[in-house]
């Protein structure tokens, strides 16, 4: 059976793009190869493996989880069941950080998961001056940190990976700090209602206090560790419906914070920037 015949066979089972990506993965080829070589014959074992992956995709598993790879900010990242799959909307956070980051900045990524945020920032903006002395990635999951370290090695970047609960491992924050965090912000109800995310680690998705429990704790830690006249910029990814409640939390914790909200690809509030001086 050829590539064309195989894609045709499963065209009503899964999306064509998904089929192309899964078949490319099985064959060890690029998606361009799939598109330009429709008459290429597929060996029996690879046909069987492809059929299995199609059945998993139909059952709700994402292509990224099945192939163990996901593109983010133009870079390829290894992923698995222990990390959140990087989303295009999170790229907005990277873009906003790149607008203000410099060689004197200390970058701390909290809840790093696959490491896609700090690695992308280094590759696109700090490639010359970055070192493990000024870039930190923290996660409570040892398994997630293992994946993040592998991605850092793949992209040849230096990051200090630390296991810990938010910022608890830091006694104080450096003088010029950028903190990025894409922490769990869904409610239990949202998680149960959204079938597409239930194949990803719940630990990376759900939080208490209407999804804002971890962000509240993080902001309280920042306040406790901030020294006078210190410049800190905080970038958080949120659910659009959380803007009002999060704004209240920010004002209750900090005095005179400057807050900016940025919209995602669907024109909905997704990223918040909090500037402290």
Tab-separated table of C-alpha atoms in Angstrom:
chain	number	residue	atom	x	y	z
A	1	UNK	CA	0.000	0.000	0.000
A	2	UNK	CA	1.297	3.472	-0.932
A	3	UNK	CA	1.284	6.685	1.091
A	4	UNK	CA	-1.635	8.014	-0.955
A	5	UNK	CA	-3.686	4.829	-0.511
A	6	UNK	CA	-2.993	4.767	3.235
A	7	UNK	CA	-4.036	8.382	3.759
A	8	UNK	CA	-7.183	7.776	1.712
A	9	UNK	CA	-8.045	4.704	3.783
A	10	UNK	CA	-8.086	6.697	7.013
A	11	UNK	CA	-9.346	10.051	5.710
A	12	UNK	CA	-12.699	9.647	7.464
A	13	UNK	CA	-11.128	8.478	10.724
A	14	UNK	CA	-8.866	11.402	11.628
A	15	UNK	CA	-7.916	14.824	10.301
A	16	UNK	CA	-5.637	14.708	7.231
A	17	UNK	CA	-2.980	16.855	8.883
A	18	UNK	CA	-2.911	14.467	11.829
A	19	UNK	CA	-2.665	11.517	9.464
A	20	UNK	CA	0.224	13.152	7.592
A	21	UNK	CA	2.107	13.844	10.821
A	22	UNK	CA	1.570	10.349	12.212
A	23	UNK	CA	2.597	8.677	8.969
A	24	UNK	CA	5.679	10.878	8.715
A	25	UNK	CA	6.575	9.869	12.271
A	26	UNK	CA	6.119	6.169	11.531
A	27	UNK	CA	8.238	6.387	8.373
A	28	UNK	CA	10.881	8.589	9.970
A	29	UNK	CA	10.320	11.169	7.243
A	30	UNK	CA	9.206	14.790	7.052
A	31	UNK	CA	5.648	15.900	6.294
A	32	UNK	CA	6.998	17.292	3.019
A	33	UNK	CA	8.087	13.778	2.076
A	34	UNK	CA	4.543	12.524	2.658
A	35	UNK	CA	3.145	15.256	0.398
A	36	UNK	CA	5.646	14.797	-2.420
A	37	UNK	CA	5.934	10.999	-2.504
A	38	UNK	CA	2.362	9.666	-2.754
A	39	UNK	CA	3.513	6.475	-4.514
A	40	UNK	CA	6.035	5.517	-1.837
A	41	UNK	CA	5.209	2.017	-0.579
A	42	UNK	CA	4.784	1.457	3.150
A	43	UNK	CA	6.215	-1.743	4.710
A	44	UNK	CA	3.806	-3.997	6.585
A	45	UNK	CA	5.121	-3.317	10.096
A	46	UNK	CA	4.896	0.439	9.545
A	47	UNK	CA	1.326	0.070	8.246
A	48	UNK	CA	0.405	-1.814	11.416
A	49	UNK	CA	2.047	0.809	13.613
A	50	UNK	CA	0.309	3.627	11.744
A	51	UNK	CA	-3.082	1.933	12.152
A	52	UNK	CA	-2.429	1.633	15.886
A	53	UNK	CA	-1.574	5.342	16.166
A	54	UNK	CA	-4.716	6.252	14.231
A	55	UNK	CA	-6.803	4.280	16.740
A	56	UNK	CA	-5.094	6.120	19.623
A	57	UNK	CA	-5.750	9.476	17.945
A	58	UNK	CA	-9.431	8.563	17.545
A	59	UNK	CA	-9.496	7.724	21.264
A	60	UNK	CA	-8.435	11.275	22.117
A	61	UNK	CA	-4.666	11.117	22.351
A	62	UNK	CA	-2.969	14.141	20.813
A	63	UNK	CA	-0.539	13.827	17.922
A	64	UNK	CA	2.139	15.429	20.097
A	65	UNK	CA	1.790	12.755	22.782
A	66	UNK	CA	1.771	9.954	20.196
A	67	UNK	CA	4.858	11.239	18.370
A	68	UNK	CA	6.473	12.581	21.580
A	69	UNK	CA	7.314	15.830	19.787
A	70	UNK	CA	5.737	19.282	19.542
A	71	UNK	CA	6.850	22.437	17.745
A	72	UNK	CA	6.920	25.636	19.804
A	73	UNK	CA	8.255	29.014	18.706
A	74	UNK	CA	9.828	27.384	15.655
A	75	UNK	CA	11.699	24.815	17.752
A	76	UNK	CA	11.115	21.103	18.221
A	77	UNK	CA	10.483	19.860	21.771
A	78	UNK	CA	10.330	16.378	23.168
A	79	UNK	CA	7.163	15.790	25.190
A	80	UNK	CA	5.490	12.875	26.940
A	81	UNK	CA	2.652	12.086	29.339
A	82	UNK	CA	4.457	13.851	32.190
A	83	UNK	CA	4.435	17.358	30.715
A	84	UNK	CA	1.873	19.780	29.372
A	85	UNK	CA	1.856	19.933	25.575
A	86	UNK	CA	3.088	23.402	24.512
A	87	UNK	CA	0.342	25.580	23.014
A	88	UNK	CA	0.672	28.345	20.372
A	89	UNK	CA	-0.925	30.854	22.768
A	90	UNK	CA	2.003	30.467	25.160
A	91	UNK	CA	4.299	31.800	22.421
A	92	UNK	CA	2.824	35.237	23.197
A	93	UNK	CA	4.495	35.071	26.605
A	94	UNK	CA	7.853	34.386	24.965
A	95	UNK	CA	7.345	37.300	22.547
A	96	UNK	CA	6.581	39.730	25.395
A	97	UNK	CA	9.582	38.586	27.433
A	98	UNK	CA	11.873	39.029	24.428
A	99	UNK	CA	10.808	42.679	24.247
A	100	UNK	CA	12.395	43.473	27.622
A	101	UNK	CA	14.982	40.776	28.399
A	102	UNK	CA	18.695	41.597	28.338
A	103	UNK	CA	22.012	40.030	29.366
A	104	UNK	CA	21.704	41.387	32.928
A	105	UNK	CA	18.316	39.782	33.498
A	106	UNK	CA	17.812	36.763	35.709
A	107	UNK	CA	15.113	34.576	34.183
A	108	UNK	CA	13.118	32.182	36.363
A	109	UNK	CA	10.551	29.915	34.712
A	110	UNK	CA	8.200	28.416	37.298
A	111	UNK	CA	6.426	25.156	36.445
A	112	UNK	CA	8.694	24.697	33.446
A	113	UNK	CA	7.256	21.401	32.153
A	114	UNK	CA	8.996	20.643	28.861
A	115	UNK	CA	11.192	23.717	29.283
A	116	UNK	CA	9.809	25.265	26.101
A	117	UNK	CA	9.499	28.817	27.501
A	118	UNK	CA	13.038	29.423	28.857
A	119	UNK	CA	14.667	27.457	26.032
A	120	UNK	CA	12.818	29.515	23.409
A	121	UNK	CA	13.732	32.778	25.164
A	122	UNK	CA	17.409	31.805	25.240
A	123	UNK	CA	17.486	30.608	21.613
A	124	UNK	CA	15.726	33.717	20.313
A	125	UNK	CA	17.083	36.403	22.611
A	126	UNK	CA	19.773	35.354	25.053
A	127	UNK	CA	21.852	32.938	23.000
A	128	UNK	CA	25.149	34.797	23.477
A	129	UNK	CA	24.971	35.881	27.110
A	130	UNK	CA	22.883	33.147	28.705
A	131	UNK	CA	24.354	30.782	31.260
A	132	UNK	CA	23.090	28.555	34.019
A	133	UNK	CA	23.973	31.373	36.426
A	134	UNK	CA	21.109	33.584	35.264
A	135	UNK	CA	18.489	31.225	33.826
A	136	UNK	CA	16.532	28.941	36.149
A	137	UNK	CA	13.710	26.485	35.476
A	138	UNK	CA	11.694	25.106	38.396
A	139	UNK	CA	9.193	22.274	38.536
A	140	UNK	CA	7.677	20.152	41.273
A	141	UNK	CA	7.820	17.079	39.019
A	142	UNK	CA	11.101	15.182	38.712
A	143	UNK	CA	9.799	13.459	35.573
A	144	UNK	CA	8.986	16.796	33.932
A	145	UNK	CA	12.460	18.133	34.758
A	146	UNK	CA	13.999	15.092	33.073
A	147	UNK	CA	12.233	15.969	29.811
A	148	UNK	CA	13.141	19.662	30.170
A	149	UNK	CA	16.812	18.783	30.638
A	150	UNK	CA	16.743	16.622	27.507
A	151	UNK	CA	15.251	19.506	25.514
A	152	UNK	CA	17.884	21.911	26.853
A	153	UNK	CA	20.628	19.512	25.787
A	154	UNK	CA	19.056	19.105	22.346
A	155	UNK	CA	19.023	22.858	21.815
A	156	UNK	CA	22.430	23.356	23.455
A	157	UNK	CA	21.326	25.880	26.075
A	158	UNK	CA	22.458	26.225	29.681
A	159	UNK	CA	19.738	26.297	32.315
A	160	UNK	CA	19.845	25.508	36.024
A	161	UNK	CA	16.998	23.038	36.576
A	162	UNK	CA	15.642	22.946	40.114
A	163	UNK	CA	13.035	20.737	41.765
A	164	UNK	CA	10.827	22.724	44.084
A	165	UNK	CA	7.431	24.160	44.919
A	166	UNK	CA	7.183	27.454	43.007
A	167	UNK	CA	9.831	29.859	44.407
A	168	UNK	CA	10.295	28.148	47.764
A	169	UNK	CA	13.880	27.162	46.909
A	170	UNK	CA	14.942	30.814	46.499
A	171	UNK	CA	15.795	32.809	49.643
A	172	UNK	CA	15.528	36.082	47.704
A	173	UNK	CA	15.172	37.254	44.123
A	174	UNK	CA	18.013	38.805	42.090
A	175	UNK	CA	18.023	42.537	41.452
A	176	UNK	CA	16.649	42.429	37.900
A	177	UNK	CA	14.338	39.446	37.493
A	178	UNK	CA	11.809	38.179	34.974
A	179	UNK	CA	9.517	35.438	36.223
A	180	UNK	CA	7.477	33.396	33.746
A	181	UNK	CA	4.809	30.920	34.794
A	182	UNK	CA	2.300	28.808	32.937
A	183	UNK	CA	0.941	27.119	36.030
A	184	UNK	CA	-2.204	24.977	36.306
A	185	UNK	CA	-5.163	27.383	36.051
A	186	UNK	CA	-8.148	25.198	35.200
A	187	UNK	CA	-10.865	24.214	37.639
A	188	UNK	CA	-11.777	20.592	38.273
A	189	UNK	CA	-15.039	21.178	36.397
A	190	UNK	CA	-13.262	22.572	33.338
A	191	UNK	CA	-10.913	19.600	33.314
A	192	UNK	CA	-13.789	17.111	33.468
A	193	UNK	CA	-15.738	18.890	30.720
A	194	UNK	CA	-12.846	19.189	28.253
A	195	UNK	CA	-12.147	15.728	26.862
A	196	UNK	CA	-9.239	16.866	24.663
A	197	UNK	CA	-6.993	17.604	27.668
A	198	UNK	CA	-7.720	14.525	29.752
A	199	UNK	CA	-4.811	12.613	28.237
A	200	UNK	CA	-2.392	15.205	29.679
A	201	UNK	CA	-1.123	15.331	33.283
A	202	UNK	CA	-3.823	16.694	35.566
A	203	UNK	CA	-1.102	18.035	37.864
A	204	UNK	CA	-0.130	20.466	35.096
A	205	UNK	CA	-3.679	21.667	34.457
A	206	UNK	CA	-5.881	21.938	37.560
A	207	UNK	CA	-5.605	24.258	40.565
A	208	UNK	CA	-7.814	25.174	43.514
A	209	UNK	CA	-9.469	28.551	44.230
A	210	UNK	CA	-11.207	28.719	40.837
A	211	UNK	CA	-7.920	27.830	39.167
A	212	UNK	CA	-5.962	30.695	40.767
A	213	UNK	CA	-4.654	29.001	43.905
A	214	UNK	CA	-1.120	28.458	42.649
A	215	UNK	CA	-0.872	31.943	41.143
A	216	UNK	CA	-1.926	33.483	44.440
A	217	UNK	CA	0.734	31.469	46.260
A	218	UNK	CA	3.386	32.409	43.681
A	219	UNK	CA	2.613	36.134	43.937
A	220	UNK	CA	2.709	35.955	47.734
A	221	UNK	CA	6.120	34.288	47.541
A	222	UNK	CA	7.366	37.019	45.198
A	223	UNK	CA	6.246	39.689	47.638
A	224	UNK	CA	8.049	37.942	50.506
A	225	UNK	CA	11.294	37.563	48.536
A	226	UNK	CA	11.364	40.963	46.839
A	227	UNK	CA	13.894	43.472	48.164
A	228	UNK	CA	13.413	47.250	48.131
A	229	UNK	CA	13.882	49.060	44.775
A	230	UNK	CA	14.095	45.731	43.019
A	231	UNK	CA	12.801	45.541	39.434
A	232	UNK	CA	10.665	42.462	38.772
A	233	UNK	CA	8.506	41.609	35.765
A	234	UNK	CA	6.090	38.702	36.055
A	235	UNK	CA	4.406	36.978	33.115
A	236	UNK	CA	1.508	34.594	33.759
A	237	UNK	CA	-0.721	32.602	31.414
A	238	UNK	CA	-4.364	32.567	32.503
A	239	UNK	CA	-7.894	31.642	31.535
A	240	UNK	CA	-9.601	34.710	29.972
A	241	UNK	CA	-12.403	34.544	32.549
A	242	UNK	CA	-9.873	34.951	35.372
A	243	UNK	CA	-8.860	38.530	34.528
A	244	UNK	CA	-11.113	40.266	37.071
A	245	UNK	CA	-10.378	37.933	39.976
A	246	UNK	CA	-6.640	37.863	39.267
A	247	UNK	CA	-6.584	41.672	39.121
A	248	UNK	CA	-8.062	41.734	42.632
A	249	UNK	CA	-5.442	39.283	43.887
A	250	UNK	CA	-2.620	41.351	42.382
A	251	UNK	CA	-3.862	44.586	43.991
A	252	UNK	CA	-4.323	42.887	47.361
A	253	UNK	CA	-0.756	41.536	47.375
A	254	UNK	CA	1.275	44.362	45.818
A	255	UNK	CA	1.273	48.133	46.241
A	256	UNK	CA	1.197	50.118	42.982
A	257	UNK	CA	1.699	47.233	40.533
A	258	UNK	CA	1.584	47.980	36.819
A	259	UNK	CA	-0.543	45.369	35.089
A	260	UNK	CA	-0.963	44.725	31.371
A	261	UNK	CA	-3.076	42.037	29.716
A	262	UNK	CA	-2.344	40.579	26.289
A	263	UNK	CA	-4.733	38.702	23.997
A	264	UNK	CA	-4.195	35.289	22.433
A	265	UNK	CA	-4.680	34.128	18.849
A	266	UNK	CA	-8.444	34.020	19.419
A	267	UNK	CA	-8.473	37.633	20.628
A	268	UNK	CA	-9.073	36.606	24.253
A	269	UNK	CA	-7.095	37.689	27.313
A	270	UNK	CA	-4.374	35.082	27.881
A	271	UNK	CA	-1.171	36.650	29.257
A	272	UNK	CA	-0.768	39.079	32.144
A	273	UNK	CA	2.375	41.105	32.799
A	274	UNK	CA	2.915	42.490	36.306
A	275	UNK	CA	5.701	45.052	36.739
A	276	UNK	CA	7.052	45.769	40.222
A	277	UNK	CA	9.630	48.365	41.288
